Amino acid sequence: MANPGARWSPIVAIVAAAALIAASPGCGPAGAYAPPGFTLEEAAWEEHHAAERAGDLEAAVAGYRALCGAEPGYARACYDRVRALFEMGRTIEARAETMELVVAHPSHALSPTAVTRLAASYEEGADPVAGIAALEGLEARVRGEDVWDSTMYELARLHRGRGDDAGEEEALARIVAEGRWGSQLWDDAIWRSVELASSRGEREKERRLLEKIVASQEESRLIASYNSKYHDDALLRLGRLLLEDGRLEEAHGAFDKLMAWKASRLRDDGTYWAAVVRLRQGRAADACALLHEISSKMGGSNSADAAAELAREAGCGRGAAGQ
């Protein structure tokens, strides 16, 4: 009889009960048992995770390895093994096993996180050249798989860390080429490409990329719009680029779209710059009406002070912004 004073954790009790039942007569592979809500793999993982929480990392990584190497392999255990190996400072092992995890489970939700941790290990070790070589090798093994874009994005970041704009741009361009619905990282990749083009003064390339972001907007009639998270930033940036190039009506078109987007956090900026365009076109009355829109309907706007100053410069009458 068990000692009434012994204190078992619920997890250990569940795992122990599963082991006892599985060992009972008639409980072979055909009669495998898992506690309610647990598969056998999940119950075993809980046991190893409890060891890790208790500080017994050696027991935990050994247990994770057994689960990872089973048939079929348990991807969560593979991930937790490499995570623990990194924490223990066993970096060479962790890197090698991360590669195998990602190749074996390219569609698992934790594989992109594993790739990020792999790349970070080379950054932390101040060895981006080796990291680039490792990720290039990994990319070749997962090409066409779900985790591929994460691998390319981390490869781009390693190039960026070295100050290699060309290498970064090439990696990002491969993600962008997949199209918005071909990669979950398309938004981030194309926006970073915009920043690179802008930093180098490549205005025409920057404009083309911005137009590609703007053109990616799709509307869902049932739920919501499928807007890029950079969509309103792209409209504002595109409008200002066109304005600087003297393409006033095209610039106003971009700002007008931003003004019409009621949920945009940059709607007030779009309204302000639309007013700037109208003033440059000699349409002061239209500009004043837009500036009044900011002061009267966009309380707390970041553009309020600039709008008030522009209204004074334009000689807007009483009731205009800032009057």
Short mmCIF file of C-alpha atoms in Angstrom, two decimals:
data_model
loop_
_atom_site.label_atom_id
_atom_site.label_comp_id
_atom_site.label_asym_id
_atom_site.label_seq_id
_atom_site.Cartn_x
_atom_site.Cartn_y
_atom_site.Cartn_z
CA MET A 1 0.00 0.00 0.00
CA ALA A 2 1.25 3.45 -0.90
CA ASN A 3 2.34 5.73 1.90
CA PRO A 4 -0.68 7.98 2.63
CA GLY A 5 1.75 10.87 3.25
CA ALA A 6 3.38 10.60 -0.17
CA ARG A 7 2.58 13.53 -2.47
CA TRP A 8 2.36 12.78 -6.18
CA SER A 9 1.79 15.46 -8.76
CA PRO A 10 -1.36 14.91 -10.88
CA ILE A 11 0.82 14.48 -13.98
CA VAL A 12 3.03 11.81 -12.38
CA ALA A 13 -0.06 10.04 -11.09
CA ILE A 14 -1.63 10.02 -14.56
CA VAL A 15 1.52 8.69 -16.17
CA ALA A 16 1.97 6.04 -13.49
CA ALA A 17 -1.65 4.93 -13.87
CA ALA A 18 -1.17 4.64 -17.62
CA ALA A 19 1.95 2.51 -17.12
CA LEU A 20 0.24 0.18 -14.64
CA ILE A 21 -2.77 -0.37 -16.86
CA ALA A 22 -0.62 -0.88 -19.95
CA ALA A 23 1.39 -3.53 -18.04
CA SER A 24 -1.71 -5.43 -16.88
CA PRO A 25 -2.68 -8.77 -18.52
CA GLY A 26 -4.35 -8.26 -21.87
CA CYS A 27 -2.92 -4.76 -22.23
CA GLY A 28 -0.46 -5.22 -25.08
CA PRO A 29 -0.13 -2.91 -28.08
CA ALA A 30 -3.71 -3.62 -29.11
CA GLY A 31 -4.93 -2.53 -25.69
CA ALA A 32 -2.75 0.58 -25.28
CA TYR A 33 -4.24 3.03 -22.80
CA ALA A 34 -3.90 6.77 -22.44
CA PRO A 35 -5.54 8.83 -19.66
CA PRO A 36 -8.56 10.85 -20.74
CA GLY A 37 -7.43 13.84 -22.80
CA PHE A 38 -3.91 12.46 -23.33
CA THR A 39 -2.33 10.33 -26.02
CA LEU A 40 0.43 8.01 -24.83
CA GLU A 41 2.98 10.37 -26.39
CA GLU A 42 1.47 13.38 -24.62
CA ALA A 43 1.49 11.59 -21.28
CA ALA A 44 5.14 10.65 -21.72
CA TRP A 45 6.00 14.20 -22.82
CA GLU A 46 4.36 15.56 -19.65
CA GLU A 47 6.60 13.32 -17.58
CA HIS A 48 9.76 14.53 -19.31
CA HIS A 49 8.59 18.14 -19.12
CA ALA A 50 8.03 17.73 -15.39
CA ALA A 51 11.65 16.55 -15.10
CA GLU A 52 12.79 19.64 -16.98
CA ARG A 53 10.78 21.93 -14.71
CA ALA A 54 12.34 20.21 -11.73
CA GLY A 55 15.78 21.04 -13.09
CA ASP A 56 16.77 17.57 -14.27
CA LEU A 57 17.66 18.58 -17.81
CA GLU A 58 19.69 15.45 -18.55
CA ALA A 59 16.69 13.22 -17.83
CA ALA A 60 14.43 15.54 -19.80
CA VAL A 61 16.57 15.61 -22.96
CA ALA A 62 17.00 11.84 -22.81
CA GLY A 63 13.25 11.41 -22.53
CA TYR A 64 12.59 13.88 -25.33
CA ARG A 65 15.06 12.00 -27.53
CA ALA A 66 13.23 8.71 -27.00
CA LEU A 67 9.93 10.30 -28.01
CA CYS A 68 11.49 12.13 -30.92
CA GLY A 69 13.08 8.97 -32.26
CA ALA A 70 9.96 6.84 -31.94
CA GLU A 71 7.97 5.79 -34.98
CA PRO A 72 6.30 8.09 -35.79
CA GLY A 73 8.47 10.75 -34.21
CA TYR A 74 6.78 13.16 -31.80
CA ALA A 75 7.65 16.61 -33.20
CA ARG A 76 6.97 18.50 -29.98
CA ALA A 77 9.51 16.33 -28.17
CA CYS A 78 12.07 16.95 -30.95
CA TYR A 79 11.55 20.70 -30.55
CA ASP A 80 11.83 20.63 -26.76
CA ARG A 81 14.98 18.54 -26.99
CA VAL A 82 16.77 21.09 -29.21
CA ARG A 83 15.44 23.94 -27.09
CA ALA A 84 16.83 22.31 -23.93
CA LEU A 85 20.13 21.52 -25.67
CA PHE A 86 20.54 25.18 -26.56
CA GLU A 87 19.79 26.13 -22.96
CA MET A 88 22.41 23.65 -21.73
CA GLY A 89 25.03 25.15 -24.02
CA ARG A 90 25.27 22.02 -26.18
CA THR A 91 25.08 24.21 -29.26
CA ILE A 92 26.64 21.91 -31.86
CA GLU A 93 24.21 19.11 -31.00
CA ALA A 94 21.30 21.53 -30.88
CA ARG A 95 22.08 22.95 -34.32
CA ALA A 96 22.38 19.52 -35.94
CA GLU A 97 19.18 18.25 -34.37
CA THR A 98 17.31 21.43 -35.27
CA MET A 99 18.14 20.79 -38.92
CA GLU A 100 16.80 17.24 -38.66
CA LEU A 101 13.66 18.39 -36.84
CA VAL A 102 12.84 20.97 -39.52
CA VAL A 103 13.49 18.57 -42.39
CA ALA A 104 11.44 15.79 -40.77
CA HIS A 105 8.54 18.06 -39.75
CA PRO A 106 8.49 21.00 -42.23
CA SER A 107 4.80 21.72 -41.68
CA HIS A 108 4.81 21.60 -37.88
CA ALA A 109 3.86 24.86 -36.16
CA LEU A 110 7.10 24.87 -34.14
CA SER A 111 9.45 24.43 -37.08
CA PRO A 112 9.59 28.18 -37.98
CA THR A 113 10.43 28.93 -34.33
CA ALA A 114 13.16 26.30 -34.46
CA VAL A 115 14.65 27.94 -37.56
CA THR A 116 14.62 31.33 -35.82
CA ARG A 117 16.44 29.84 -32.82
CA LEU A 118 18.96 28.17 -35.11
CA ALA A 119 19.77 31.45 -36.84
CA ALA A 120 19.95 33.27 -33.49
CA SER A 121 22.58 30.80 -32.27
CA TYR A 122 24.91 31.93 -35.04
CA GLU A 123 24.19 35.59 -34.30
CA GLU A 124 24.91 35.03 -30.62
CA GLY A 125 28.10 33.21 -31.53
CA ALA A 126 29.14 36.08 -33.82
CA ASP A 127 29.49 33.61 -36.67
CA PRO A 128 27.04 34.77 -39.36
CA VAL A 129 29.10 33.27 -42.20
CA ALA A 130 28.67 29.76 -40.79
CA GLY A 131 25.02 30.57 -40.11
CA ILE A 132 24.45 31.60 -43.72
CA ALA A 133 26.05 28.38 -44.94
CA ALA A 134 23.90 26.32 -42.56
CA LEU A 135 20.66 28.02 -43.58
CA GLU A 136 21.50 27.80 -47.26
CA GLY A 137 21.93 24.06 -46.78
CA LEU A 138 18.66 23.85 -44.89
CA GLU A 139 16.84 25.88 -47.54
CA ALA A 140 17.88 23.38 -50.21
CA ARG A 141 16.41 20.55 -48.12
CA VAL A 142 13.05 22.19 -47.40
CA ARG A 143 12.42 23.91 -50.72
CA GLY A 144 8.71 23.68 -51.55
CA GLU A 145 7.77 23.00 -47.91
CA ASP A 146 5.84 25.22 -45.49
CA VAL A 147 8.92 26.13 -43.47
CA TRP A 148 10.87 27.30 -46.52
CA ASP A 149 9.92 30.98 -46.26
CA SER A 150 10.94 31.10 -42.60
CA THR A 151 14.31 29.69 -43.60
CA MET A 152 14.73 32.31 -46.33
CA TYR A 153 13.65 35.12 -43.99
CA GLU A 154 16.19 34.12 -41.34
CA LEU A 155 18.82 33.81 -44.06
CA ALA A 156 18.00 37.40 -45.09
CA ARG A 157 18.38 38.54 -41.48
CA LEU A 158 21.82 36.93 -41.21
CA HIS A 159 22.89 38.77 -44.37
CA ARG A 160 21.52 41.96 -42.87
CA GLY A 161 23.57 41.40 -39.71
CA ARG A 162 26.69 41.28 -41.87
CA GLY A 163 25.72 44.49 -43.65
CA ASP A 164 25.27 42.56 -46.88
CA ASP A 165 22.37 44.41 -48.51
CA ALA A 166 22.68 42.48 -51.75
CA GLY A 167 22.49 39.10 -50.01
CA GLU A 168 19.55 40.25 -47.91
CA GLU A 169 17.74 41.66 -50.91
CA GLU A 170 18.19 38.46 -52.91
CA ALA A 171 16.78 36.30 -50.10
CA LEU A 172 13.82 38.63 -49.60
CA ALA A 173 13.13 38.78 -53.34
CA ARG A 174 12.67 35.02 -53.41
CA ILE A 175 9.95 35.28 -50.77
CA VAL A 176 8.29 38.21 -52.55
CA ALA A 177 8.26 36.19 -55.76
CA GLU A 178 6.02 33.62 -54.06
CA GLY A 179 3.19 36.16 -53.95
CA ARG A 180 1.12 37.31 -51.03
CA TRP A 181 -0.81 34.07 -50.72
CA GLY A 182 2.27 31.92 -51.25
CA SER A 183 4.05 32.95 -48.07
CA GLN A 184 3.01 34.08 -44.61
CA LEU A 185 6.11 36.27 -44.55
CA TRP A 186 5.38 38.07 -47.83
CA ASP A 187 4.24 41.26 -46.06
CA ASP A 188 7.40 41.51 -43.97
CA ALA A 189 9.66 40.56 -46.86
CA ILE A 190 8.28 43.12 -49.30
CA TRP A 191 8.17 45.91 -46.71
CA ARG A 192 11.81 45.29 -45.83
CA SER A 193 12.55 45.36 -49.57
CA VAL A 194 10.86 48.77 -49.72
CA GLU A 195 13.11 50.00 -46.91
CA LEU A 196 16.22 48.73 -48.70
CA ALA A 197 15.22 50.44 -51.95
CA SER A 198 14.49 53.68 -50.09
CA SER A 199 17.82 53.61 -48.24
CA ARG A 200 19.65 53.32 -51.55
CA GLY A 201 17.61 56.02 -53.25
CA GLU A 202 16.12 53.58 -55.76
CA ARG A 203 12.90 55.53 -56.11
CA GLU A 204 11.46 53.69 -59.10
CA LYS A 205 12.01 50.30 -57.49
CA GLU A 206 10.55 51.57 -54.22
CA ARG A 207 7.48 52.86 -56.05
CA ARG A 208 6.93 49.54 -57.86
CA LEU A 209 7.14 47.62 -54.59
CA LEU A 210 4.73 50.00 -52.87
CA GLU A 211 2.27 49.65 -55.74
CA LYS A 212 2.52 45.87 -55.40
CA ILE A 213 1.57 46.11 -51.72
CA VAL A 214 -1.34 48.44 -52.49
CA ALA A 215 -2.55 46.18 -55.29
CA SER A 216 -2.58 43.17 -52.95
CA GLN A 217 -5.63 44.45 -51.07
CA GLU A 218 -8.58 42.08 -51.29
CA GLU A 219 -11.97 42.45 -49.68
CA SER A 220 -13.93 39.72 -47.94
CA ARG A 221 -17.67 40.30 -48.01
CA LEU A 222 -18.22 37.83 -45.19
CA ILE A 223 -15.63 38.66 -42.55
CA ALA A 224 -13.24 41.56 -43.11
CA SER A 225 -10.71 42.94 -45.55
CA TYR A 226 -7.58 40.94 -46.21
CA ASN A 227 -5.30 43.96 -45.95
CA SER A 228 -1.57 43.70 -45.57
CA LYS A 229 -0.50 45.03 -42.19
CA TYR A 230 1.61 47.50 -44.15
CA HIS A 231 -1.17 48.55 -46.51
CA ASP A 232 -1.88 51.97 -45.03
CA ASP A 233 1.85 52.68 -44.55
CA ALA A 234 2.34 51.78 -48.22
CA LEU A 235 -0.44 54.13 -49.36
CA LEU A 236 1.01 57.03 -47.37
CA ARG A 237 4.57 56.35 -48.52
CA LEU A 238 3.50 55.92 -52.15
CA GLY A 239 1.49 59.15 -52.07
CA ARG A 240 4.40 61.13 -50.68
CA LEU A 241 6.79 59.62 -53.23
CA LEU A 242 4.46 60.61 -56.07
CA LEU A 243 4.05 64.07 -54.55
CA GLU A 244 7.82 64.55 -54.43
CA ASP A 245 7.98 63.56 -58.10
CA GLY A 246 5.31 66.16 -58.99
CA ARG A 247 2.72 63.55 -59.96
CA LEU A 248 0.04 65.43 -58.07
CA GLU A 249 -3.16 63.74 -59.20
CA GLU A 250 -1.69 60.26 -58.70
CA ALA A 251 -0.50 61.33 -55.26
CA HIS A 252 -3.96 62.57 -54.39
CA GLY A 253 -5.40 59.24 -55.51
CA ALA A 254 -3.23 57.39 -52.97
CA PHE A 255 -4.10 59.84 -50.19
CA ASP A 256 -7.79 59.68 -51.13
CA LYS A 257 -7.80 55.89 -50.70
CA LEU A 258 -6.21 56.36 -47.28
CA MET A 259 -8.82 58.98 -46.32
CA ALA A 260 -11.63 56.62 -47.32
CA TRP A 261 -10.26 53.80 -45.15
CA LYS A 262 -12.13 54.55 -41.95
CA ALA A 263 -10.34 51.91 -39.87
CA SER A 264 -6.84 53.06 -40.85
CA ARG A 265 -4.62 54.52 -38.15
CA LEU A 266 -3.17 56.83 -40.85
CA ARG A 267 -6.44 58.23 -42.15
CA ASP A 268 -5.67 61.67 -40.67
CA ASP A 269 -2.23 61.71 -42.31
CA GLY A 270 -3.84 60.85 -45.63
CA THR A 271 -6.26 63.75 -45.21
CA TYR A 272 -3.46 66.18 -44.35
CA TRP A 273 -1.34 65.24 -47.36
CA ALA A 274 -4.37 65.33 -49.64
CA ALA A 275 -4.78 68.95 -48.51
CA VAL A 276 -1.12 69.62 -49.33
CA VAL A 277 -1.72 68.28 -52.85
CA ARG A 278 -4.79 70.45 -53.35
CA LEU A 279 -2.87 73.56 -52.26
CA ARG A 280 -0.12 72.79 -54.77
CA GLN A 281 -2.78 72.44 -57.43
CA GLY A 282 -4.14 75.88 -56.50
CA ARG A 283 -7.35 74.45 -55.06
CA ALA A 284 -7.28 76.28 -51.72
CA ALA A 285 -10.99 75.85 -50.96
CA ASP A 286 -10.72 72.07 -51.28
CA ALA A 287 -7.56 72.09 -49.14
CA CYS A 288 -9.27 74.11 -46.40
CA ALA A 289 -12.23 71.75 -46.39
CA LEU A 290 -9.87 68.81 -45.83
CA LEU A 291 -8.00 70.62 -43.05
CA HIS A 292 -11.32 71.44 -41.39
CA GLU A 293 -12.15 67.73 -41.56
CA ILE A 294 -9.12 67.01 -39.39
CA SER A 295 -9.91 69.67 -36.77
CA SER A 296 -13.63 68.94 -36.56
CA LYS A 297 -13.81 65.14 -36.89
CA MET A 298 -10.41 63.73 -35.99
CA GLY A 299 -9.90 64.81 -32.41
CA GLY A 300 -6.51 63.88 -31.00
CA SER A 301 -5.06 63.46 -34.47
CA ASN A 302 -1.28 63.42 -34.77
CA SER A 303 -1.72 65.69 -37.77
CA ALA A 304 -3.80 68.30 -35.91
CA ASP A 305 -0.97 70.77 -35.24
CA ALA A 306 0.43 70.50 -38.77
CA ALA A 307 -3.09 70.89 -40.19
CA ALA A 308 -3.71 74.01 -38.11
CA GLU A 309 -0.42 75.55 -39.26
CA LEU A 310 -1.17 74.73 -42.90
CA ALA A 311 -4.65 76.22 -42.56
CA ARG A 312 -3.15 79.48 -41.29
CA GLU A 313 -0.63 79.56 -44.14
CA ALA A 314 -3.39 78.89 -46.67
CA GLY A 315 -5.56 81.65 -45.22
CA CYS A 316 -8.44 79.32 -44.48
CA GLY A 317 -11.44 81.21 -43.06
CA ARG A 318 -13.17 80.85 -39.71
CA GLY A 319 -14.17 77.28 -38.98
CA ALA A 320 -11.15 75.85 -40.75
CA ALA A 321 -8.60 73.77 -38.92
CA GLY A 322 -6.95 75.65 -36.10
CA GLN A 323 -9.24 78.67 -36.35
#
